[in-house]
Short mmCIF file of C-alpha atoms in Angstrom, two decimals:
data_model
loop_
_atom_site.label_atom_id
_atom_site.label_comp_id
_atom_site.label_asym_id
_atom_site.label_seq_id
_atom_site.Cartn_x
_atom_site.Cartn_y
_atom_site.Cartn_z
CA UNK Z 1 24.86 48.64 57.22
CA UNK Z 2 24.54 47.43 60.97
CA UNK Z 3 23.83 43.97 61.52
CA UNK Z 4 20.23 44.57 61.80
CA UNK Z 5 19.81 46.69 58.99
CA UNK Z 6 21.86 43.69 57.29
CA UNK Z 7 19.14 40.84 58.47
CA UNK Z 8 16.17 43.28 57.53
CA UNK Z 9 17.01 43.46 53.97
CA UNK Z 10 17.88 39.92 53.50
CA UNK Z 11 14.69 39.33 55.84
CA UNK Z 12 12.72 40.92 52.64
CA UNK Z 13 14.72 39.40 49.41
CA UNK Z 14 13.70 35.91 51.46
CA UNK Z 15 10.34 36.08 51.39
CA UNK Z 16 10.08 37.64 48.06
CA UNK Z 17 11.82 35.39 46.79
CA UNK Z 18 9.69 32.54 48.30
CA UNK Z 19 6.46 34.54 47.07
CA UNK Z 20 6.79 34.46 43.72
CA UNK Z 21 9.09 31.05 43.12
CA UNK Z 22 7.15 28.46 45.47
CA UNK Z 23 3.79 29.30 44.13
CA UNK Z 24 1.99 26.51 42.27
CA UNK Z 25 3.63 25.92 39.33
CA UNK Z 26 0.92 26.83 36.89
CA UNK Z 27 0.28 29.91 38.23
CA UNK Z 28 4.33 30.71 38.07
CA UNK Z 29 4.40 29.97 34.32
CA UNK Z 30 1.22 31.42 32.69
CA UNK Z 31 3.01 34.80 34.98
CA UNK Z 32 6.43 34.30 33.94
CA UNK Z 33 8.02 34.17 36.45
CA UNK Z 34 11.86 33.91 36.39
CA UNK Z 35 14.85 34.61 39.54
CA UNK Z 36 17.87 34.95 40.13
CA UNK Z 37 20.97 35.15 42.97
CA UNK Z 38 22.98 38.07 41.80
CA UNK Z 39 25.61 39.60 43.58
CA UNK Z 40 24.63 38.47 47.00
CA UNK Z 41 20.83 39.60 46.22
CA UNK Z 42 17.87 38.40 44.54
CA UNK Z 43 16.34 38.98 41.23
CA UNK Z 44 13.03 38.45 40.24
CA UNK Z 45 11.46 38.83 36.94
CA UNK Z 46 7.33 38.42 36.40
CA UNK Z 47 6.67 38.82 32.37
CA UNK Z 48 3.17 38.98 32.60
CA UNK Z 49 3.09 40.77 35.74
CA UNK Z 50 -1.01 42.63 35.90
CA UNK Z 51 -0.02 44.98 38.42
CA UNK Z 52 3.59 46.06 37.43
CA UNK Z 53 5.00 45.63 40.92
CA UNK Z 54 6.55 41.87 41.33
CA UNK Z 55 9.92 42.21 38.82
CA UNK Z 56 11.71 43.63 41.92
CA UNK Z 57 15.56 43.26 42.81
CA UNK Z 58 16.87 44.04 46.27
CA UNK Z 59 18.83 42.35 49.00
CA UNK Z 60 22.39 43.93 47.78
CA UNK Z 61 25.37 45.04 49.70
CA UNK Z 62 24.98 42.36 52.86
CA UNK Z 63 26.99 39.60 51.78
CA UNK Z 64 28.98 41.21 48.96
CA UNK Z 65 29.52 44.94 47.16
CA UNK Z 66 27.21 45.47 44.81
CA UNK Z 67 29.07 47.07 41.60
CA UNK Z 68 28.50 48.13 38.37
CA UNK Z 69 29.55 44.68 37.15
CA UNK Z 70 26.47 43.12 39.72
CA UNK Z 71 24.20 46.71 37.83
CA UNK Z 72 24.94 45.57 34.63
CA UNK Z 73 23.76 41.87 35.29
CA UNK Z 74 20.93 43.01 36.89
CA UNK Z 75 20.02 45.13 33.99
CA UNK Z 76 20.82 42.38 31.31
CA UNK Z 77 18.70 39.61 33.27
CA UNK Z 78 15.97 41.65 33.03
CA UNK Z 79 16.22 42.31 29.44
CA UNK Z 80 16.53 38.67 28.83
CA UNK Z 81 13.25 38.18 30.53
CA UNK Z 82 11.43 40.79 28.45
CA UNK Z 83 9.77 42.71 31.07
CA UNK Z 84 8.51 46.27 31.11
CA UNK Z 85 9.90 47.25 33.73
CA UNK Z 86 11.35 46.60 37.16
CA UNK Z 87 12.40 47.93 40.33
CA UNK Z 88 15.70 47.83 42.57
CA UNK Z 89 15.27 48.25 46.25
CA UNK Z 90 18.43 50.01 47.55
CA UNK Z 91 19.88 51.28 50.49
CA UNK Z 92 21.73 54.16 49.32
CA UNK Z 93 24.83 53.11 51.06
CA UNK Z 94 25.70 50.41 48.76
CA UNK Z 95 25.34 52.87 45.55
CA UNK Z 96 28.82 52.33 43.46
CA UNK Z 97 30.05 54.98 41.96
CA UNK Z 98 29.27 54.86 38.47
CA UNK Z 99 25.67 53.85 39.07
CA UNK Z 100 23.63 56.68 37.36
CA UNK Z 101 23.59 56.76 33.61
CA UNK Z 102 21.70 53.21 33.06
CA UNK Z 103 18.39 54.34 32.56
CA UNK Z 104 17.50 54.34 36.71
CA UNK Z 105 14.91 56.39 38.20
CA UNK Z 106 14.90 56.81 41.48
CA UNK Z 107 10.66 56.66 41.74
CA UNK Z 108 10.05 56.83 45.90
CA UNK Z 109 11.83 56.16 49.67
CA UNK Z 110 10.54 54.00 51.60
CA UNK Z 111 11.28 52.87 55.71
CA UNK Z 112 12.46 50.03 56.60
CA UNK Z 113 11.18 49.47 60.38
CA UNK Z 114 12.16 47.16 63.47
CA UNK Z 115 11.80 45.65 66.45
CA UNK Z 116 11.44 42.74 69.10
CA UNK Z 117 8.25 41.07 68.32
CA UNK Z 118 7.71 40.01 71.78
CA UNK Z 119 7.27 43.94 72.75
CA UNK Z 120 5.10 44.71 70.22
CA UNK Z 121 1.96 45.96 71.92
CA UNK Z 122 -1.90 44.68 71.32
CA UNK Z 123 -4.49 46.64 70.17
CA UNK Z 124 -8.26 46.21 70.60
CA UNK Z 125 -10.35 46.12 67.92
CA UNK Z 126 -13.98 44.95 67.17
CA UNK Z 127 -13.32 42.63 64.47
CA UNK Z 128 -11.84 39.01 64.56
CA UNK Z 129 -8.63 38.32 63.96
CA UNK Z 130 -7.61 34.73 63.04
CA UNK Z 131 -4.69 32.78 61.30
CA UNK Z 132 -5.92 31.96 57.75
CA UNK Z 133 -6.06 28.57 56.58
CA UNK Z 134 -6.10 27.15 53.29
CA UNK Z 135 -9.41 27.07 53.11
CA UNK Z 136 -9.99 31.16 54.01
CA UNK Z 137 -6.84 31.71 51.57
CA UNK Z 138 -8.50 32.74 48.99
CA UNK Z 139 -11.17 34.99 50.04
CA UNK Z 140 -8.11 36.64 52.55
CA UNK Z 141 -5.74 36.91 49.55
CA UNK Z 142 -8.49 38.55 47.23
CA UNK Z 143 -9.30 40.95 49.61
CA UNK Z 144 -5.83 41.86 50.12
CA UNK Z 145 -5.22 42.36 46.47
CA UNK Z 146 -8.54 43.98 45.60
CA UNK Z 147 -7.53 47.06 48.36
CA UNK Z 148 -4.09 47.35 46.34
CA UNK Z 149 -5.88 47.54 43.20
CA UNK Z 150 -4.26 44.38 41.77
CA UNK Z 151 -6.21 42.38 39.91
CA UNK Z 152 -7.15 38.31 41.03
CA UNK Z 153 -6.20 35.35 39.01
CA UNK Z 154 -2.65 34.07 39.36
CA UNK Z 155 -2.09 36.81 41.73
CA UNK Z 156 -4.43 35.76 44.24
CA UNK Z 157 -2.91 31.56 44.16
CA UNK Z 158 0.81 33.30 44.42
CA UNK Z 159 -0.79 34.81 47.91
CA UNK Z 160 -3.52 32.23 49.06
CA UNK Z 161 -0.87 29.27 48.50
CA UNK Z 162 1.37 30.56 51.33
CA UNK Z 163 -1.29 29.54 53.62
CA UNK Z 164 -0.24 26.65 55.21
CA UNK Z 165 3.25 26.71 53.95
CA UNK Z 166 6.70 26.75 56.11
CA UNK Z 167 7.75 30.05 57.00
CA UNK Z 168 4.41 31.74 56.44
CA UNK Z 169 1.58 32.94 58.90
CA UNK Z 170 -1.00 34.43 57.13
CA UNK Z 171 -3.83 36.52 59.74
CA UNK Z 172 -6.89 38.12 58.32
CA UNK Z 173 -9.29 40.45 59.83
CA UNK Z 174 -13.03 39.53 59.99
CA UNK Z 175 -16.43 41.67 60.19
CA UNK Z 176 -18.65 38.81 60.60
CA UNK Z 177 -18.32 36.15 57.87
CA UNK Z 178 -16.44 38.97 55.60
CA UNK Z 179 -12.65 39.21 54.96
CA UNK Z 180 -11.78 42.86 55.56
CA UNK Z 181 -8.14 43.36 56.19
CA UNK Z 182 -5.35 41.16 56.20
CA UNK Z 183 -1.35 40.50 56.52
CA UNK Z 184 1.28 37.97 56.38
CA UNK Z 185 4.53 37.48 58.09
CA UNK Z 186 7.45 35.44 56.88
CA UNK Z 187 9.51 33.78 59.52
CA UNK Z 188 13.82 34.03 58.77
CA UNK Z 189 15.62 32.69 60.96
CA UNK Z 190 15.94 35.54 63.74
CA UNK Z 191 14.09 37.97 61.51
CA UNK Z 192 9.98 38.13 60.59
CA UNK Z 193 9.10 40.06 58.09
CA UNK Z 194 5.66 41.86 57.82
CA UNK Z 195 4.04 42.04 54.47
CA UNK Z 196 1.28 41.92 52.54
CA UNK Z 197 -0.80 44.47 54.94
CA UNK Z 198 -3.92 45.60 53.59
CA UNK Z 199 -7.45 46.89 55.37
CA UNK Z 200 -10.26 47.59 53.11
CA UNK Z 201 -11.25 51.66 52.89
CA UNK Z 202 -14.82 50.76 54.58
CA UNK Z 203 -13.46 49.44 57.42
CA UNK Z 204 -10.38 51.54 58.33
CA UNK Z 205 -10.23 53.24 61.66
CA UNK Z 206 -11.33 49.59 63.75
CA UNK Z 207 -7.98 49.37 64.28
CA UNK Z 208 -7.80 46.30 62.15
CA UNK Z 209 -3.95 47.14 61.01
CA UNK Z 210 -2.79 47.30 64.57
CA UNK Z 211 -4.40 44.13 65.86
CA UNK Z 212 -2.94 41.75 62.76
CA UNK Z 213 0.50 43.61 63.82
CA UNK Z 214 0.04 41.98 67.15
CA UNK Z 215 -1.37 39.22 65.62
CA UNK Z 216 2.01 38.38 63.36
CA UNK Z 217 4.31 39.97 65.94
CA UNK Z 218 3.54 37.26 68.56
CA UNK Z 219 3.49 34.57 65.96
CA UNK Z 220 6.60 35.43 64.84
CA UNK Z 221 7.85 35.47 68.84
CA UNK Z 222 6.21 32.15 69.25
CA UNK Z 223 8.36 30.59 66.33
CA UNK Z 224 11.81 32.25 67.85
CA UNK Z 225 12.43 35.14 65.95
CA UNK Z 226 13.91 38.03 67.54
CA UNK Z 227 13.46 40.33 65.37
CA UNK Z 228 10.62 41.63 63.50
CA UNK Z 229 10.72 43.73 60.44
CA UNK Z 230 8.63 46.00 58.22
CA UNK Z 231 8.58 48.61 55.62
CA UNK Z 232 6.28 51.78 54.01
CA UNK Z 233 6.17 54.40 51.93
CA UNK Z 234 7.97 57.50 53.39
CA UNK Z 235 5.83 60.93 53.01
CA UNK Z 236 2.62 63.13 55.06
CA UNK Z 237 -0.48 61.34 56.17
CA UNK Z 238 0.91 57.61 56.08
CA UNK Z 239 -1.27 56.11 58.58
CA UNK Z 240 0.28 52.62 58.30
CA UNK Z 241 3.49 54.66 59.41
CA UNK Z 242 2.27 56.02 62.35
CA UNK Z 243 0.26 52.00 63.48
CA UNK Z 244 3.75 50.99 63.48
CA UNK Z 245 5.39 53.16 65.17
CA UNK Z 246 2.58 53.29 67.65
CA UNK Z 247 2.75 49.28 67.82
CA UNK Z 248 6.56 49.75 68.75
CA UNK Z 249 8.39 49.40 65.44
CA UNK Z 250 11.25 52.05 65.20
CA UNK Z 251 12.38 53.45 61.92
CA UNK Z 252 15.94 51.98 61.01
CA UNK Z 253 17.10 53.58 57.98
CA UNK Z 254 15.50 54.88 54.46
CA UNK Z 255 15.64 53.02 51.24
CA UNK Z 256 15.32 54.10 47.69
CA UNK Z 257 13.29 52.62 44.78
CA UNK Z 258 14.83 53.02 41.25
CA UNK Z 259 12.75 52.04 38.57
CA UNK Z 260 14.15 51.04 35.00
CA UNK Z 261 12.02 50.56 31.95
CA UNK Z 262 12.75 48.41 28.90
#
């Protein structure tokens, strides 16, 4: 991997990482939550996960070879954590050989995208975009999870409580005194990363995704970074593929999802 590609992924494992580890503790333990620093990458285990999406691995190959040895421990920390399943984020470059035969799926691609924040370019739009605040952090984080059909609870503190916290600016999308669409960014050094996108189905097409790209591209340029980051689903009719790329993010290199099940 080039350097960037390097800083992406790690970019990602970060704020993951922070996600689901520096929530409130409560929250954390009725989901589960467990992690891990394997092999140069991070592991992260949510039991009692409601949407089947946060027991996610990734960040492997940068800062040492991920083996079969690094697999295995993988595999057995998740099995000592009990979940149903989990997936590992991989750049197909780091594969060992040996790695098939485990019980792996490979379940989707996705694109990892990049570029300098402070080119990213603005987009009109008729709604308001504004930083969230801890007191709009809940609202903005259950509107977020409601469009990615995950359901509220602990889910929605894990999101809202990165409102106000170092490293995190959180933007939402308003149509009036409604939450409609929103995104974070999580600042890494030289490298942003966007997450957390999401723009309800009633209001797509107001160019809502666009403008909170801008939005987190030019805080992330205000706080230093010099690189921003972000990642999607590869296949036909991705729209959030083509804002980006319209924005000025430039596809970097594919990644592969394999999905075990215990």
């Amino acid at each position: 991997m080039t350097e960037v590609n390097e800083l992406a992924e790690l970019t990602e494992a970060a704020f993951m990482y922070d996600y689901e580890t520096r929530m409130p503790a409560a929250a954390r333990d009725r989901l589960g939550v467990a992690a891990a620093r394997i092999g140069g990458g991070v592991v992260l285990a949510m039991r009692h996960d409601p949407a089947s999406y946060w027991s996610k691995a990734l960040g492997f190959g940068v800062t040492e070879p991920f083996t079969p040895a690094v697999l295995d421990e993988v595999l057995d920390f998740y099995r000592t954590h009990r979940v149903r399943q989990a997936v590992l984020q991989l750049v197909p470059s780091v594969l060992p050989a040996g790695f098939a035969g485990r019980g792996l799926e490979k379940t989707s691609t996705w694109v990892k995208l990049g570029g300098d924040p402070a080119a990213i370019a603005d987009t009109p739009t008729d709604l308001r975009i504004a930083a969230v605040t801890p007191e709009t952090a809940e609202e903005w984080a259950g509107a977020v999870l409601d469009t990615f059909g995950m359901p509220a609870g602990d889910l929605t503190t894990m999101l809202a409580s990165t409102a106000g916290r170092a490293g995190w600016r959180p933007f939402g999308a308003w149509d009036g005194d409604q939450v409609v669409a929103g995104g974070n960014v999580y600042l890494n050094g030289d490298g942003a990363g966007l997450n957390a996108a999401a723009t309800r189905p009633t209001h797509r097409g107001r160019g809502a995704q666009s403008a909170l790209i801008a939005a987190r591209a030019r805080a992330a340029a205000e706080a230093g970074c010099g690189r921003l980051f972000a990642e999607t689903w590869r296949g036909e009719g991705n729209q959030s593929l083509s804002n980006m790329v319209s924005a000025g993010l430039v596809p970097l290199y594919e990644r592969e999802n394999w999905t075990v099940r215990f």
